[in-house]
CSV table of C-alpha atoms in Angstrom, one decimal:
chain,number,residue,atom,x,y,z
X,1,MET,CA,119.2,100.3,92.1
X,2,TYR,CA,115.7,100.0,90.6
X,3,GLU,CA,117.2,100.0,87.1
X,4,VAL,CA,119.5,97.1,88.0
X,5,ILE,CA,116.6,95.1,89.6
X,6,THR,CA,114.4,95.5,86.6
X,7,ALA,CA,117.1,95.0,83.9
X,8,PRO,CA,116.2,92.3,81.4
X,9,GLU,CA,119.1,90.1,82.4
X,10,TYR,CA,117.5,89.7,85.9
X,11,ARG,CA,114.0,88.8,84.8
X,12,ASP,CA,114.7,85.1,85.5
X,13,GLU,CA,115.2,86.0,89.1
X,14,LEU,CA,111.4,86.3,89.5
X,15,LYS,CA,111.0,82.6,88.7
X,16,LYS,CA,113.5,81.6,91.4
X,17,HIS,CA,112.6,84.4,93.8
X,18,PRO,CA,109.0,85.5,93.5
X,19,GLY,CA,109.6,88.4,95.9
X,20,PHE,CA,112.4,89.8,93.7
X,21,TYR,CA,110.3,92.9,92.8
X,22,ASN,CA,109.1,93.5,96.3
X,23,ILE,CA,111.1,96.5,97.7
X,24,CYS,CA,111.0,96.8,101.5
X,25,ILE,CA,111.6,100.3,102.6
X,26,HIS,CA,112.1,101.6,106.2
X,27,LYS,CA,110.1,104.8,106.8
X,28,GLY,CA,109.4,106.3,110.2
X,29,LEU,CA,110.5,105.9,113.8
X,30,SER,CA,112.2,109.3,113.6
X,31,THR,CA,110.5,111.2,116.5
X,32,ASN,CA,112.4,114.5,116.2
X,33,ALA,CA,113.4,114.3,112.5
X,34,LEU,CA,112.6,117.1,110.1
X,35,GLU,CA,110.6,116.5,106.9
X,36,ASP,CA,113.5,114.8,105.2
X,37,PRO,CA,112.7,111.7,103.0
X,38,ALA,CA,116.1,110.2,103.9
X,39,LEU,CA,114.9,110.1,107.5
X,40,GLY,CA,111.5,108.7,106.8
X,41,PHE,CA,109.3,111.5,105.6
X,42,PRO,CA,107.0,109.9,102.9
X,43,VAL,CA,107.1,112.7,100.3
X,44,ASP,CA,109.3,110.6,97.9
X,45,ILE,CA,107.0,107.5,97.8
X,46,PRO,CA,104.5,108.6,95.1
X,47,LYS,CA,107.2,109.4,92.5
X,48,ALA,CA,108.9,106.0,93.1
X,49,ALA,CA,105.6,104.2,92.7
X,50,ARG,CA,104.8,106.1,89.4
X,51,ASP,CA,108.3,105.7,88.0
X,52,TRP,CA,108.5,101.9,88.8
X,53,PRO,CA,105.0,100.5,88.5
X,54,MET,CA,106.4,96.9,88.1
X,55,LEU,CA,107.8,97.1,91.6
X,56,ASN,CA,105.9,96.7,94.8
X,57,PHE,CA,106.9,99.1,97.6
X,58,LEU,CA,106.4,97.7,101.1
X,59,ILE,CA,106.7,100.7,103.4
X,60,TYR,CA,107.8,99.4,106.8
X,61,HIS,CA,106.3,100.9,109.9
X,62,SER,CA,103.8,102.8,107.7
X,63,CYS,CA,105.9,106.0,108.3
X,64,ILE,CA,104.8,106.4,111.9
X,65,ARG,CA,107.0,109.3,113.1
X,66,PRO,CA,107.4,108.6,116.8
X,67,GLY,CA,109.9,105.9,117.7
X,68,PHE,CA,108.3,103.1,119.8
X,69,TRP,CA,106.5,105.5,122.3
X,70,VAL,CA,103.6,107.0,120.3
X,71,LEU,CA,102.4,109.7,122.7
X,72,ASN,CA,103.2,112.2,120.0
X,73,ALA,CA,100.7,110.5,117.7
X,74,LEU,CA,98.1,110.6,120.4
X,75,ASN,CA,98.7,114.4,120.7
X,76,ASP,CA,98.4,114.7,116.9
X,77,ILE,CA,94.9,113.2,117.2
X,78,ARG,CA,93.9,115.4,120.1
X,79,SER,CA,95.1,118.5,118.3
X,80,GLY,CA,92.1,118.4,116.0
X,81,ARG,CA,94.3,118.8,112.9
X,82,LEU,CA,92.7,117.0,110.0
X,83,LEU,CA,94.0,115.8,106.6
X,84,GLU,CA,91.4,114.6,104.1
X,85,GLY,CA,88.8,114.5,106.8
X,86,VAL,CA,90.8,112.3,109.3
X,87,PRO,CA,93.1,113.2,112.2
X,88,GLU,CA,96.6,113.9,110.8
X,89,ILE,CA,99.0,111.6,112.5
X,90,LEU,CA,102.3,113.0,111.5
X,91,TRP,CA,103.8,111.3,108.5
X,92,SER,CA,101.5,108.2,108.5
X,93,THR,CA,98.4,110.0,107.5
X,94,LYS,CA,100.3,111.8,104.7
X,95,PHE,CA,101.6,108.5,103.6
X,96,PHE,CA,98.1,106.9,103.4
X,97,VAL,CA,96.6,109.9,101.6
X,98,ASP,CA,99.4,110.6,99.1
X,99,ALA,CA,100.2,106.9,98.2
X,100,ALA,CA,96.5,105.8,98.1
X,101,PRO,CA,96.3,106.1,94.2
X,102,TYR,CA,99.3,103.7,93.7
X,103,PRO,CA,98.3,100.0,93.9
X,104,ASN,CA,101.9,99.0,94.1
X,105,VAL,CA,102.4,100.7,97.5
X,106,TYR,CA,101.7,98.6,100.7
X,107,ALA,CA,101.6,99.6,104.4
X,108,GLU,CA,103.5,97.4,106.7
X,109,LEU,CA,102.7,97.4,110.5
X,110,GLY,CA,105.9,96.4,112.2
X,111,THR,CA,106.5,98.3,115.4
X,112,THR,CA,103.6,100.6,114.5
X,113,PHE,CA,101.0,98.1,115.7
X,114,ALA,CA,103.1,96.7,118.6
X,115,SER,CA,103.8,100.2,120.0
X,116,SER,CA,100.2,101.3,119.9
X,117,VAL,CA,97.7,98.4,120.3
X,118,ILE,CA,98.2,98.0,124.0
X,119,THR,CA,99.4,101.4,125.3
X,120,PHE,CA,97.6,103.7,122.8
X,121,PRO,CA,94.7,101.8,121.3
X,122,SER,CA,92.9,104.9,120.0
X,123,VAL,CA,96.1,105.7,117.9
X,124,CYS,CA,96.1,102.1,116.7
X,125,ALA,CA,92.4,102.3,115.7
X,126,HIS,CA,93.0,105.5,113.7
X,127,LEU,CA,96.1,104.1,112.0
X,128,LEU,CA,94.3,100.9,110.9
X,129,GLY,CA,91.2,102.9,110.0
X,130,GLN,CA,93.2,105.2,107.8
X,131,ALA,CA,95.1,102.4,106.2
X,132,LEU,CA,91.8,100.6,105.4
X,133,LYS,CA,90.1,103.8,104.2
X,134,PHE,CA,92.9,105.0,101.8
X,135,PHE,CA,94.7,101.7,100.9
X,136,GLY,CA,92.0,99.1,101.4
X,137,GLU,CA,92.4,95.7,103.1
X,138,ASP,CA,94.5,94.2,100.2
X,139,ARG,CA,97.4,96.6,100.7
X,140,ILE,CA,98.2,96.2,104.4
X,141,VAL,CA,100.7,93.6,105.6
X,142,PHE,CA,101.5,92.5,109.1
X,143,GLY,CA,104.9,92.9,110.7
X,144,SER,CA,105.8,92.2,114.3
X,145,ASP,CA,109.4,93.5,114.7
X,146,ALA,CA,109.7,90.5,117.1
X,147,VAL,CA,113.4,91.2,117.7
X,148,TRP,CA,112.3,94.1,119.8
X,149,TYR,CA,109.1,92.7,121.3
X,150,GLY,CA,109.8,89.0,121.7
X,151,SER,CA,107.5,86.3,120.4
X,152,PRO,CA,104.9,87.8,118.0
X,153,GLN,CA,102.0,85.6,119.4
X,154,TRP,CA,100.7,88.4,121.6
X,155,GLN,CA,100.5,90.7,118.6
X,156,ILE,CA,98.7,88.1,116.5
X,157,GLU,CA,96.2,87.6,119.3
X,158,ALA,CA,95.8,91.4,119.7
X,159,MET,CA,95.1,91.7,115.9
X,160,TRP,CA,92.4,89.0,116.0
X,161,ARG,CA,90.7,90.8,118.9
X,162,PHE,CA,91.1,94.4,117.9
X,163,GLN,CA,88.1,96.4,116.6
X,164,ILE,CA,87.8,100.0,115.3
X,165,PRO,CA,85.1,101.6,117.4
X,166,GLU,CA,81.8,102.1,115.5
X,167,ALA,CA,81.6,105.8,116.6
X,168,MET,CA,85.1,106.3,115.0
X,169,GLN,CA,83.9,104.5,111.9
X,170,ARG,CA,80.9,106.8,111.5
X,171,GLN,CA,82.8,110.0,112.3
X,172,TYR,CA,85.8,109.4,109.9
X,173,GLY,CA,84.5,107.0,107.4
X,174,TYR,CA,86.8,104.2,108.5
X,175,PRO,CA,85.8,100.7,107.3
X,176,ALA,CA,85.3,97.9,109.9
X,177,LEU,CA,88.2,95.7,110.7
X,178,THR,CA,86.5,92.5,109.6
X,179,VAL,CA,87.7,88.9,110.1
X,180,GLY,CA,88.3,88.8,106.3
X,181,ALA,CA,90.5,91.9,106.5
X,182,LYS,CA,92.4,90.5,109.4
X,183,ARG,CA,93.2,87.3,107.5
X,184,LYS,CA,94.5,89.3,104.6
X,185,ILE,CA,96.6,91.5,106.9
X,186,LEU,CA,98.0,88.6,108.9
X,187,GLY,CA,99.1,86.5,106.0
X,188,LEU,CA,97.2,86.4,102.7
X,189,ASN,CA,98.4,89.7,101.4
X,190,ASN,CA,102.0,88.7,101.9
X,191,ALA,CA,101.2,85.4,100.3
X,192,HIS,CA,100.0,87.3,97.2
X,193,LEU,CA,103.1,89.4,97.1
X,194,TYR,CA,105.4,86.5,97.3
X,195,LYS,CA,103.2,84.2,95.2
X,196,VAL,CA,102.6,81.7,97.9
X,197,GLY,CA,99.3,79.9,97.1
X,198,ALA,CA,96.6,79.2,99.6
X,199,ASN,CA,98.0,75.7,100.0
X,200,GLY,CA,101.4,77.0,101.0
X,201,HIS,CA,103.2,76.3,97.7
X,202,LEU,CA,104.6,78.7,95.2
X,203,THR,CA,102.2,79.5,92.5
X,204,ASP,CA,102.6,80.6,88.9
X,205,ASP,CA,99.2,82.3,89.0
X,206,PRO,CA,99.9,85.8,87.4
X,207,ASP,CA,97.3,87.2,89.8
X,208,ASN,CA,99.4,86.1,92.7
X,209,GLY,CA,96.8,83.7,94.0
X,210,ARG,CA,93.9,86.1,94.0
X,211,GLY,CA,92.1,83.8,91.6
X,212,ASP,CA,91.9,81.1,94.3
X,213,PRO,CA,88.3,80.8,95.6
X,214,ALA,CA,89.7,80.4,99.1
X,215,VAL,CA,91.7,83.6,98.8
X,216,LYS,CA,88.7,85.5,97.3
X,217,ALA,CA,86.6,84.4,100.3
X,218,GLY,CA,89.2,85.8,102.7
X,219,ARG,CA,90.4,82.5,103.9
X,220,GLY,CA,93.3,80.1,103.0
X,221,GLU,CA,94.0,76.5,103.2
X,222,TYR,CA,96.9,75.8,105.6
X,223,HIS,CA,98.8,72.6,106.4
X,224,PRO,CA,101.1,71.7,109.3
X,225,VAL,CA,104.8,72.4,109.0
X,226,PRO,CA,106.5,69.3,107.4
X,227,VAL,CA,108.2,67.1,109.9
X,228,ASN,CA,111.5,67.5,108.1
X,229,TYR,CA,111.2,71.3,108.0
X,230,GLU,CA,114.5,72.0,109.7
X,231,ALA,CA,116.3,69.8,107.2
X,232,LEU,CA,114.8,71.8,104.3
X,233,ILE,CA,116.4,75.1,105.6
X,234,PRO,CA,119.6,75.8,103.8
X,235,GLU,CA,122.7,76.3,106.0
X,236,SER,CA,123.2,79.8,104.6
X,237,LEU,CA,119.7,80.7,105.7
X,238,LYS,CA,120.2,79.2,109.1
X,239,ARG,CA,123.2,81.4,109.7
X,240,ILE,CA,121.2,84.5,108.6
X,241,LEU,CA,118.3,83.5,110.9
X,242,GLU,CA,120.7,82.8,113.8
X,243,PHE,CA,119.2,79.3,114.0
X,244,PRO,CA,120.0,77.5,117.2
X,245,GLY,CA,123.1,75.5,116.9
X,246,THR,CA,124.2,77.2,113.7
X,247,ALA,CA,124.9,80.9,114.6
X,248,MET,CA,125.9,81.1,118.2
X,249,ASN,CA,128.2,84.0,118.1
X,250,ASP,CA,125.7,86.7,117.1
X,251,THR,CA,125.3,89.6,119.5
X,252,LEU,CA,122.0,88.4,120.9
X,253,SER,CA,123.4,84.9,121.7
X,254,LYS,CA,126.4,86.4,123.4
X,255,LEU,CA,124.2,88.7,125.5
X,256,ARG,CA,122.0,85.7,126.4
X,257,ARG,CA,125.0,83.6,127.6
X,258,GLU,CA,126.3,86.6,129.7
X,259,TYR,CA,122.8,87.1,131.2
X,260,LEU,CA,122.5,83.4,132.2
X,261,ALA,CA,126.1,83.3,133.5
X,262,GLN,CA,125.1,86.0,136.0
X,263,GLY,CA,122.5,83.6,137.5
X,264,ALA,CA,119.5,85.3,135.9
X,265,ARG,CA,116.4,83.2,135.9
X,266,PRO,CA,112.8,84.1,135.0
X,267,SER,CA,110.7,84.5,138.2
X,268,HIS,CA,107.4,83.8,136.4
X,269,THR,CA,105.8,86.2,138.9
X,270,ARG,CA,102.7,88.1,137.6
X,271,TYR,CA,102.6,91.7,138.9
X,272,GLY,CA,99.6,94.0,139.1
X,273,TRP,CA,96.2,94.2,140.5
X,274,VAL,CA,93.7,91.4,140.3
X,275,ARG,CA,90.0,92.1,140.3
X,276,ARG,CA,88.0,90.2,142.9
X,277,ARG,CA,84.3,89.6,143.1
X,278,GLY,CA,82.3,89.9,146.2
């Protein structure tokens, strides 16, 4: 597959599709799997990165081994087992350590962040700390897996607020999760990979926009979505994205119709304890 993608006759695809050399690979979410690369174990990533340096490998989920419920990862941390001086979170820490020397490997956070930031924040802090320590802030990209978790806004808000505890930074050598790093993770790094300039337009900058002073400063210039944005979306893409009014027979739409037909309505009730003063 990599030979086909990089064949000379397909080089023009990069001009039309700037992300053509970005290879997105699912790795992880295999709680009980053995150390099999076909099931997510990251042992095969360094060779691919060495053999195909012109390709960018975006490793989805950063190889986190537990699926959705990351208690296993918390137990890994509590075990005291270390790899390169940091707690060995199965599969993910090995991924960060082994792929660190390869600048064309990126860590994607889909599900990994969502499944840990609220329920297991110490796991989240270690994962982000290790990604920053071994990969650096330029090689981490945000993902929400919103199809499982609903609107990604809560994850975006959580990322803006999240910090790696200073004690953890001192003990394991984790960098701080700065505002500049968060901006890169939440969008600028993906903008570089897909050659989207700081002003939202495709760029021919061979450095993928990194020469832009705004990008170097860790910030970008953003503009409102055009008023005719919907009209600019091709019909084929609308079908893929299950756009309202275009793809109404996908499974999620059918389930929604069945759910509403049964009389289901949101209660908007907030449950839980409320702290009172006095």
